[in-house]
Amino acid sequence: MSAQTYYVPEQSRFPIFMALSLFLLVMGASSTINNLDNPDSNSAYILYAGFISLFTTLFFWFRQVIKEHLAGLDSNQLKTSYVYGMAWFIFSEVMFFAAFFGALFYVRSFAVPWLSGEGENGVGISAIGLWEGFESSWPVMTTPDKGAEYVLAEKSMAWPGWGHALEWLPLWNTIVLLSSSVTVHFAHIGLKNGDRKKFNRFLGITVGLALIFVGLQAAEYYEAYAHYGLTLNSGIYGSTFFMLTGFHGFHVMMGGFMLAVMLARSVFAGHFEDHDHFGFEAASWYWHFVDVVWVMLFLFVYIL
Amino acid sequence: MSAVIENHHDDHHHGPAKGLTRWLYTTNHKDIGTLYLWFSFAMFLIGGAMALVIRAELFQPGMQIVEPEFYNQMITLHGLIMIFGGVMPAFVGLANWLVPMMIGAPDMALPRMNNLSFWILPFAFFILLSSLFMEGGAPNFGWTFYAPLSTTYAPPSVTFFIFSVHIMGASSIMGAINVVVTIMNMRAPGVTLMKMPLFVWSWLITAYLLIAVMPVLAGAVTMMLMDIHFGTSFFNAAGGGDPVLFQHIFWFFGHPEVYIMILPAFGIVSHIIETFSRKQLFGYSSMVWAMLSIAILSFVVWAHHMFTVGLPLAAELFFMWATMLIAVPTGVKVFNWVATMFKGSLTFETPMLFAIAFVVLFTIGGLSGLMLAIVPADFQYHDTYFVVAHFHYVLVPGAIFSIMAAVYYWIPKWSGNMYDERLGKLHFWLSFIGVNVTFFPQHFIGLAGMPRRYPDYALQFADWNMVSSVGAFLFGVSQILFLFIVVKTVMGGKKATDQVWEGARGLEWTVASPAPYHTFTTPPKVD
């Protein structure tokens, strides 16, 4: 029975350091952002200190958890706790994206048409001459204020038609990310069959694909800023486009980093067994989640 | 299993560590529960002091005590502190103390993360409160922080506000994940879902709501941040966005949030009424289903906070009817409590007094909610003191009374000592009278047309405002008595038995009083 006792760790310093790191991080972030136009500000150092201390704490915290696991302290019940915990964490991430998708659907279905006077029977904003001449369309290329406050983009990221499909980066990004979901699955199969070589190879390919995706995304952003005039400043289309793809890209980086850590653990420390590899499984679930978000993005931000 | 990890000592079954580090490094659900509860009480006093600033200013018409700008900061911080610092952490503290004991678990499922969830909060509220001393003052746009007040016209401290909300959200999500995982995975053999104590059920549902909506709040404040500092136009029509979009996202979080603040109260009150009626709850499964229905409905009623922003007629009708539907499961609960008391052997100890007051006064708050749900009527009530009266009736004699009831009910188990019944009753009656004198007149001035969030008002509202302020000070001062009672009980007093209450049922009453530092290291058997 003793092997199956639920492991309640002793006192731990990690949480309080983590809370302190988060405090430094958000204090630094807030003051840095508030001082963006003040070159003499030193706030960014608080932000860096926050980041460094956050990553340090996370490193030692995870190291401790892995040590405990390898020492056999984790009962099957605790493993189930980790499984549930990760699942609910991913659910919370889904809801985070839901807020931005909700914003996208709302502006496309309601806000933008209403701004052009739709459905008002001549009593709304168009009747008082606000945003006169604004035509509802998506992507919104001409903002209601006709570029008075916002900068007008020349070109959007929308589907360019079959003739230009192959030079359209989002399509390549989709191919890259979908394949990475497949390769991470192959890695999982390899691990389950005890084939570490296959696991390492496919996990390495997955991390590589993640890097390619981030690279392509960076290229796309460069295109947008340098050649399309599409920026955060170009009204609601730019806002939703960069917010959704930006947060997705950030999650790709996090997921890719997790997978890279798993790869390093496998290659350098020989971690993971065919029946015991939750760290990797959790990272791969996260990866599949990031992939699903991309499919939604591809549909609703790029194609439709 | 002791020698494998260097810092894994063999004193696992001994008492707590000594000194300050006990609280900083703890992984014990009881320690963390205590931290949460004390933190929430401190926030309750700070937020309460702000409420008294508001009521002092409103004692008479005209500007007396504070500048309008500072008044706006007070109403904003009062709301934020009471919701995110007072009520929510108090319920999380209760969950920490009670859920593992009620389901026969040794601790929370993820004890270190549990500590992290707590310790984020003092930092987050330090940031929020420090904004009072920043250039331009604290956030002044109301706790609902509607754009463009909170974006275009916000003081610079809004950035600090945004990030403190982010980490509060992270704390809530981690806390909620911990509760869900504990309940789903740590129940002792025999504690099936439909045998779980109702407080556990209520927290399972609450935690699910928290995980679903706190990220949406994070999304909302992130869009604010981008609009303010990075040139996006989510909430600005000039760029094709819409300030009303902010309200939709905010209330998609905000409405489930108000149920987050009341569902655990349902669980608490069910236990207390059952105990002091010396009867089984009238309908256990109907209570569970009612809570589930309320939770599900809470996702489709958000726009009833926005009836006057110019929604399409179809939306107004949908949200009106969906909102009214909530009265059905709520009625099931209220009748359930009444039926439990019917023909029971009732006694009226302090927890029972608070619980009965909860049922009566929460129902009043619910009924004024129904009035607000009627679209054409809401056009009149919207943003008046009637709304203020409504949500204070569900939050103060609702959520906060239930928290006080819970403290009186379980403190003998926590501390091993009985509280002073005479003082407890005095505290109850002072609070009960204080709450009603404060908030009942606000219905009248609201219906007469006094708008909320203004530091000054027209002469015809003077009398009831004065009454309301007197009540507020009575209520505020009585909470010092509460502090005294709690401290006195923790320091000493008549020893409590293990059973504590004659009619109490549940695993937590089978362990010693005070509950040992580690309970149920091996799961108990439950039939």
Short mmCIF file of C-alpha atoms in Angstrom, two decimals, chain B residues 123-490:
data_model
loop_
_atom_site.label_atom_id
_atom_site.label_comp_id
_atom_site.label_asym_id
_atom_site.label_seq_id
_atom_site.Cartn_x
_atom_site.Cartn_y
_atom_site.Cartn_z
CA PHE B 123 1.51 40.61 -5.04
CA ALA B 124 -1.38 41.24 -7.39
CA PHE B 125 -3.25 43.34 -4.84
CA PHE B 126 -0.08 45.14 -3.85
CA ILE B 127 0.17 46.25 -7.48
CA LEU B 128 -3.49 47.20 -7.63
CA LEU B 129 -3.39 49.20 -4.39
CA SER B 130 -0.07 50.83 -5.25
CA SER B 131 -1.80 52.41 -8.25
CA LEU B 132 -3.45 54.76 -5.72
CA PHE B 133 -0.08 56.46 -5.35
CA MET B 134 0.78 56.64 -9.02
CA GLU B 135 0.69 59.69 -11.22
CA GLY B 136 -2.88 60.20 -12.38
CA GLY B 137 -4.23 58.08 -9.55
CA ALA B 138 -5.71 54.60 -9.39
CA PRO B 139 -8.09 53.11 -11.97
CA ASN B 140 -11.20 55.26 -11.97
CA PHE B 141 -13.46 53.60 -14.51
CA GLY B 142 -15.56 51.36 -12.29
CA TRP B 143 -14.95 47.68 -11.62
CA THR B 144 -16.47 46.83 -15.02
CA PHE B 145 -13.78 48.96 -16.74
CA TYR B 146 -15.81 49.69 -19.85
CA ALA B 147 -13.96 50.95 -22.89
CA PRO B 148 -13.35 53.76 -23.81
CA LEU B 149 -13.28 54.95 -20.16
CA SER B 150 -10.67 52.31 -19.44
CA THR B 151 -8.75 52.79 -22.69
CA THR B 152 -8.83 56.24 -24.29
CA TYR B 153 -9.59 58.10 -21.06
CA ALA B 154 -7.79 55.92 -18.53
CA PRO B 155 -5.02 57.07 -16.17
CA PRO B 156 -1.55 55.59 -16.82
CA SER B 157 -1.99 53.19 -13.90
CA VAL B 158 -4.38 51.19 -16.10
CA THR B 159 -1.36 49.25 -17.37
CA PHE B 160 -0.59 48.07 -13.85
CA PHE B 161 -4.25 47.26 -13.37
CA ILE B 162 -4.25 45.13 -16.53
CA PHE B 163 -1.24 43.12 -15.49
CA SER B 164 -2.48 42.64 -11.95
CA VAL B 165 -5.72 41.25 -13.40
CA HIS B 166 -3.61 38.91 -15.51
CA ILE B 167 -1.87 37.39 -12.53
CA MET B 168 -5.04 37.30 -10.43
CA GLY B 169 -6.56 35.33 -13.30
CA ALA B 170 -3.60 32.98 -13.38
CA SER B 171 -4.04 32.46 -9.65
CA SER B 172 -7.75 31.70 -10.02
CA ILE B 173 -7.21 29.32 -12.92
CA MET B 174 -4.54 27.38 -11.06
CA GLY B 175 -6.67 27.31 -7.93
CA ALA B 176 -9.66 26.08 -9.90
CA ILE B 177 -7.69 23.41 -11.75
CA ASN B 178 -6.47 22.20 -8.38
CA VAL B 179 -10.00 21.95 -7.03
CA VAL B 180 -11.35 20.16 -10.10
CA VAL B 181 -8.49 17.67 -10.13
CA THR B 182 -8.81 17.08 -6.41
CA ILE B 183 -12.51 16.38 -6.68
CA MET B 184 -12.25 14.25 -9.79
CA ASN B 185 -9.26 12.23 -8.74
CA MET B 186 -8.88 12.23 -4.97
CA ARG B 187 -12.20 11.04 -3.61
CA ALA B 188 -11.93 8.22 -1.11
CA PRO B 189 -13.31 4.88 -2.31
CA GLY B 190 -17.07 4.97 -1.95
CA VAL B 191 -17.44 8.73 -2.34
CA THR B 192 -19.23 8.59 -5.67
CA LEU B 193 -20.21 11.74 -7.49
CA MET B 194 -23.76 11.64 -6.22
CA LYS B 195 -22.56 11.03 -2.66
CA MET B 196 -20.32 14.08 -2.59
CA PRO B 197 -21.20 16.72 -0.03
CA LEU B 198 -22.97 19.63 -1.72
CA PHE B 199 -20.16 22.05 -0.93
CA VAL B 200 -17.89 19.83 -2.99
CA TRP B 201 -20.40 19.73 -5.81
CA SER B 202 -20.82 23.47 -5.73
CA TRP B 203 -17.05 23.93 -5.93
CA LEU B 204 -16.67 21.45 -8.77
CA ILE B 205 -19.11 23.52 -10.80
CA THR B 206 -17.56 26.81 -9.67
CA ALA B 207 -14.10 25.65 -10.62
CA TYR B 208 -15.31 24.68 -14.05
CA LEU B 209 -16.82 28.14 -14.49
CA LEU B 210 -13.56 29.73 -13.33
CA ILE B 211 -11.45 27.79 -15.81
CA ALA B 212 -13.88 28.67 -18.57
CA VAL B 213 -14.15 32.42 -17.99
CA MET B 214 -10.98 33.71 -16.33
CA PRO B 215 -9.07 33.28 -19.63
CA VAL B 216 -11.77 35.35 -21.35
CA LEU B 217 -11.13 38.14 -18.87
CA ALA B 218 -7.43 37.83 -19.63
CA GLY B 219 -8.30 38.20 -23.30
CA ALA B 220 -10.39 41.29 -22.61
CA VAL B 221 -7.68 43.10 -20.65
CA THR B 222 -5.10 42.08 -23.26
CA MET B 223 -7.17 43.73 -25.98
CA MET B 224 -7.39 46.82 -23.76
CA LEU B 225 -3.63 46.83 -23.38
CA MET B 226 -3.17 46.58 -27.14
CA ASP B 227 -5.68 49.35 -27.79
CA ILE B 228 -4.04 51.66 -25.27
CA HIS B 229 -0.39 51.12 -26.10
CA PHE B 230 -0.02 49.36 -29.44
CA GLY B 231 -2.47 51.07 -31.73
CA THR B 232 -5.10 48.37 -32.27
CA SER B 233 -8.77 49.31 -32.58
CA PHE B 234 -10.75 46.54 -30.93
CA PHE B 235 -12.86 48.98 -28.95
CA ASN B 236 -12.62 52.01 -31.22
CA ALA B 237 -15.21 52.54 -33.95
CA ALA B 238 -12.87 54.83 -35.88
CA GLY B 239 -10.82 51.77 -36.80
CA GLY B 240 -13.78 49.44 -37.29
CA GLY B 241 -13.99 48.09 -33.74
CA ASP B 242 -16.75 48.64 -31.22
CA PRO B 243 -16.77 49.72 -27.55
CA VAL B 244 -19.78 47.44 -27.13
CA LEU B 245 -17.53 44.53 -28.06
CA PHE B 246 -15.72 45.17 -24.80
CA GLN B 247 -18.96 44.84 -22.88
CA HIS B 248 -19.82 41.58 -24.61
CA ILE B 249 -16.45 40.05 -23.78
CA PHE B 250 -16.43 41.47 -20.28
CA TRP B 251 -19.88 40.16 -19.42
CA PHE B 252 -19.22 36.82 -21.02
CA PHE B 253 -16.70 36.59 -18.21
CA GLY B 254 -18.69 38.70 -15.80
CA HIS B 255 -21.92 36.80 -15.63
CA PRO B 256 -20.45 33.39 -14.89
CA GLU B 257 -18.25 35.32 -12.46
CA VAL B 258 -21.24 36.37 -10.37
CA TYR B 259 -22.26 32.71 -10.12
CA ILE B 260 -18.69 31.86 -9.18
CA MET B 261 -19.32 34.12 -6.21
CA ILE B 262 -22.61 32.50 -5.22
CA LEU B 263 -22.45 28.77 -6.07
CA PRO B 264 -20.14 27.85 -3.16
CA ALA B 265 -22.55 29.75 -0.93
CA PHE B 266 -25.32 27.39 -2.06
CA GLY B 267 -23.22 24.47 -0.94
CA ILE B 268 -22.42 26.02 2.43
CA VAL B 269 -26.00 26.97 3.19
CA SER B 270 -27.25 23.52 2.26
CA HIS B 271 -24.90 21.95 4.82
CA ILE B 272 -25.79 24.38 7.57
CA ILE B 273 -29.54 24.22 7.11
CA GLU B 274 -29.38 20.45 7.04
CA THR B 275 -27.36 20.33 10.26
CA PHE B 276 -29.46 22.71 12.31
CA SER B 277 -32.73 21.29 11.02
CA ARG B 278 -31.51 17.84 12.06
CA LYS B 279 -32.90 16.46 8.86
CA GLN B 280 -31.53 15.24 5.62
CA LEU B 281 -31.64 17.80 2.84
CA PHE B 282 -35.05 17.73 1.18
CA GLY B 283 -33.67 17.03 -2.29
CA TYR B 284 -30.01 16.32 -2.83
CA SER B 285 -30.04 15.48 -6.51
CA SER B 286 -32.38 18.32 -7.39
CA MET B 287 -29.90 20.65 -5.69
CA VAL B 288 -27.07 19.26 -7.82
CA TRP B 289 -29.07 19.57 -11.01
CA ALA B 290 -30.18 23.07 -10.09
CA MET B 291 -26.57 24.16 -9.60
CA LEU B 292 -25.56 22.57 -12.91
CA SER B 293 -28.42 24.29 -14.74
CA ILE B 294 -27.52 27.63 -13.24
CA ALA B 295 -23.91 27.15 -14.30
CA ILE B 296 -24.86 26.25 -17.87
CA LEU B 297 -27.38 29.07 -18.16
CA SER B 298 -24.80 31.52 -16.87
CA PHE B 299 -23.03 31.32 -20.25
CA VAL B 300 -26.01 32.51 -22.26
CA VAL B 301 -27.33 35.46 -20.28
CA TRP B 302 -24.46 37.93 -20.34
CA ALA B 303 -26.11 40.63 -22.43
CA HIS B 304 -28.78 41.30 -19.78
CA HIS B 305 -26.15 43.66 -18.37
CA MET B 306 -26.28 45.55 -21.66
CA PHE B 307 -29.96 46.04 -22.45
CA THR B 308 -29.52 49.77 -22.99
CA VAL B 309 -26.50 49.71 -25.33
CA GLY B 310 -28.62 49.27 -28.44
CA LEU B 311 -28.86 45.53 -28.94
CA PRO B 312 -31.09 44.17 -31.71
CA LEU B 313 -34.60 43.36 -30.51
CA ALA B 314 -34.09 39.62 -31.00
CA ALA B 315 -31.06 39.73 -28.70
CA GLU B 316 -32.94 41.67 -26.03
CA LEU B 317 -35.74 39.10 -26.07
CA PHE B 318 -33.39 36.13 -26.03
CA PHE B 319 -31.35 37.42 -23.14
CA MET B 320 -34.47 38.44 -21.22
CA TRP B 321 -36.06 35.00 -21.42
CA ALA B 322 -32.81 33.14 -20.82
CA THR B 323 -32.25 35.25 -17.72
CA MET B 324 -35.71 34.60 -16.41
CA LEU B 325 -35.17 30.90 -16.90
CA ILE B 326 -32.54 31.05 -14.16
CA ALA B 327 -35.31 31.76 -11.69
CA VAL B 328 -36.45 28.15 -12.11
CA PRO B 329 -33.38 26.34 -10.73
CA THR B 330 -32.94 29.13 -8.18
CA GLY B 331 -36.51 28.56 -7.03
CA VAL B 332 -35.76 24.85 -6.78
CA LYS B 333 -32.95 25.68 -4.40
CA VAL B 334 -34.86 28.11 -2.24
CA PHE B 335 -37.85 25.78 -1.86
CA ASN B 336 -35.39 23.00 -1.16
CA TRP B 337 -33.94 24.87 1.81
CA VAL B 338 -37.37 25.84 3.07
CA ALA B 339 -38.63 22.28 2.74
CA THR B 340 -35.57 21.05 4.61
CA MET B 341 -36.41 23.31 7.53
CA PHE B 342 -40.09 22.36 7.42
CA LYS B 343 -40.90 20.17 10.43
CA GLY B 344 -37.23 20.02 11.36
CA SER B 345 -35.94 20.23 14.94
CA LEU B 346 -34.57 23.67 14.39
CA THR B 347 -32.08 25.44 16.60
CA PHE B 348 -30.71 28.85 15.85
CA GLU B 349 -26.98 28.92 16.45
CA THR B 350 -25.05 31.69 14.71
CA PRO B 351 -24.30 29.74 11.49
CA MET B 352 -27.99 28.88 11.17
CA LEU B 353 -28.98 32.51 11.68
CA PHE B 354 -26.65 33.58 8.89
CA ALA B 355 -27.91 30.74 6.68
CA ILE B 356 -31.56 31.65 7.17
CA ALA B 357 -30.78 35.30 6.57
CA PHE B 358 -29.01 34.15 3.43
CA VAL B 359 -32.10 32.37 2.15
CA VAL B 360 -34.39 35.32 2.81
CA LEU B 361 -32.12 38.15 1.68
CA PHE B 362 -30.63 36.30 -1.26
CA THR B 363 -34.17 35.69 -2.45
CA ILE B 364 -34.85 39.42 -2.24
CA GLY B 365 -31.73 40.01 -4.32
CA GLY B 366 -32.86 37.35 -6.76
CA LEU B 367 -36.29 38.91 -7.14
CA SER B 368 -34.86 42.35 -7.85
CA GLY B 369 -32.71 40.53 -10.41
CA LEU B 370 -35.86 39.28 -12.06
CA MET B 371 -37.18 42.83 -12.16
CA LEU B 372 -33.95 43.91 -13.86
CA ALA B 373 -34.24 41.07 -16.34
CA ILE B 374 -37.40 42.59 -17.84
CA VAL B 375 -36.08 44.59 -20.78
CA PRO B 376 -38.55 47.49 -20.82
CA ALA B 377 -38.29 47.86 -17.05
CA ASP B 378 -34.52 47.69 -17.20
CA PHE B 379 -34.46 50.70 -19.50
CA GLN B 380 -35.63 52.56 -16.42
CA TYR B 381 -33.56 50.77 -13.76
CA HIS B 382 -30.33 50.53 -15.71
CA ASP B 383 -27.33 52.13 -13.95
CA THR B 384 -29.44 53.37 -11.06
CA TYR B 385 -29.05 52.63 -7.38
CA PHE B 386 -31.63 49.88 -7.86
CA VAL B 387 -28.91 47.87 -9.58
CA VAL B 388 -26.53 48.68 -6.74
CA ALA B 389 -29.13 47.47 -4.23
CA HIS B 390 -29.72 44.32 -6.26
CA PHE B 391 -26.15 43.12 -6.53
CA HIS B 392 -25.28 44.11 -2.99
CA TYR B 393 -28.22 42.04 -1.78
CA VAL B 394 -26.87 38.97 -3.54
CA LEU B 395 -23.27 39.67 -2.61
CA VAL B 396 -23.33 40.93 0.96
CA PRO B 397 -26.14 39.03 2.67
CA GLY B 398 -25.64 36.43 -0.06
CA ALA B 399 -22.01 35.54 -0.60
CA ILE B 400 -20.53 37.27 2.45
CA PHE B 401 -23.16 36.01 4.91
CA SER B 402 -22.54 32.50 3.64
CA ILE B 403 -18.81 32.96 4.20
CA MET B 404 -19.44 34.16 7.74
CA ALA B 405 -21.85 31.30 8.31
CA ALA B 406 -19.17 28.91 7.08
CA VAL B 407 -16.59 30.41 9.43
CA TYR B 408 -18.87 30.03 12.46
CA TYR B 409 -19.89 26.56 11.38
CA TRP B 410 -16.45 25.13 10.75
CA ILE B 411 -14.20 27.20 13.01
CA PRO B 412 -14.62 24.70 15.88
CA LYS B 413 -13.21 22.07 13.53
CA TRP B 414 -10.38 24.36 12.40
CA SER B 415 -9.34 25.74 15.77
CA GLY B 416 -10.63 23.13 18.19
CA ASN B 417 -12.48 25.82 20.13
CA MET B 418 -16.09 26.91 20.19
CA TYR B 419 -16.74 30.52 19.33
CA ASP B 420 -18.62 32.70 21.79
CA GLU B 421 -22.27 32.06 20.89
CA ARG B 422 -23.51 35.25 22.55
CA LEU B 423 -21.06 37.43 20.63
CA GLY B 424 -21.73 35.49 17.44
CA LYS B 425 -25.42 36.22 17.71
CA LEU B 426 -24.70 39.86 18.45
CA HIS B 427 -22.51 39.98 15.36
CA PHE B 428 -25.27 38.41 13.33
CA TRP B 429 -27.98 40.83 14.42
CA LEU B 430 -25.76 43.88 13.96
CA SER B 431 -24.77 42.68 10.49
CA PHE B 432 -28.33 41.76 9.57
CA ILE B 433 -29.71 45.12 10.60
CA GLY B 434 -26.73 46.96 9.10
CA VAL B 435 -27.07 45.24 5.73
CA ASN B 436 -30.77 45.91 5.42
CA VAL B 437 -30.55 49.51 6.57
CA THR B 438 -27.73 50.06 4.07
CA PHE B 439 -29.11 48.41 1.00
CA PHE B 440 -32.88 48.33 1.26
CA PRO B 441 -33.26 52.12 0.90
CA GLN B 442 -31.08 51.95 -2.20
CA HIS B 443 -33.99 50.23 -3.95
CA PHE B 444 -36.10 53.31 -3.30
CA ILE B 445 -33.56 55.90 -4.43
CA GLY B 446 -32.78 53.77 -7.45
CA LEU B 447 -36.40 53.50 -8.51
CA ALA B 448 -36.70 57.25 -7.93
CA GLY B 449 -33.95 57.71 -10.49
CA MET B 450 -30.67 58.22 -8.66
CA PRO B 451 -27.82 57.08 -10.94
CA ARG B 452 -25.00 54.97 -9.57
CA ARG B 453 -21.32 55.99 -9.47
CA TYR B 454 -21.90 59.71 -8.84
CA PRO B 455 -20.38 61.47 -5.82
CA ASP B 456 -23.23 63.98 -5.63
CA TYR B 457 -27.00 63.77 -6.06
CA ALA B 458 -30.17 65.79 -6.23
CA LEU B 459 -31.89 66.85 -3.02
CA GLN B 460 -34.82 64.47 -3.26
CA PHE B 461 -32.53 61.52 -2.66
CA ALA B 462 -31.08 62.96 0.54
CA ASP B 463 -33.09 61.16 3.25
CA TRP B 464 -32.62 57.59 2.11
CA ASN B 465 -28.96 58.20 1.33
CA MET B 466 -28.43 59.33 4.88
CA VAL B 467 -30.19 56.21 6.21
CA SER B 468 -28.09 54.06 3.90
CA SER B 469 -24.87 55.64 5.12
CA VAL B 470 -25.82 55.10 8.76
CA GLY B 471 -26.49 51.43 8.00
CA ALA B 472 -23.17 51.11 6.18
CA PHE B 473 -21.22 52.37 9.18
CA LEU B 474 -23.17 50.05 11.47
CA PHE B 475 -22.36 47.10 9.21
CA GLY B 476 -18.74 48.15 8.84
CA VAL B 477 -18.12 48.55 12.54
CA SER B 478 -19.80 45.22 13.34
CA GLN B 479 -17.16 43.45 11.29
CA ILE B 480 -14.55 44.53 13.84
CA LEU B 481 -16.59 42.43 16.25
CA PHE B 482 -16.30 39.53 13.81
CA LEU B 483 -12.53 39.92 13.76
CA PHE B 484 -12.54 39.94 17.57
CA ILE B 485 -14.70 36.81 17.77
CA VAL B 486 -12.51 34.91 15.32
CA VAL B 487 -9.28 35.91 17.08
CA LYS B 488 -10.78 35.04 20.48
CA THR B 489 -11.87 31.62 19.19
CA VAL B 490 -8.48 30.87 17.69
#
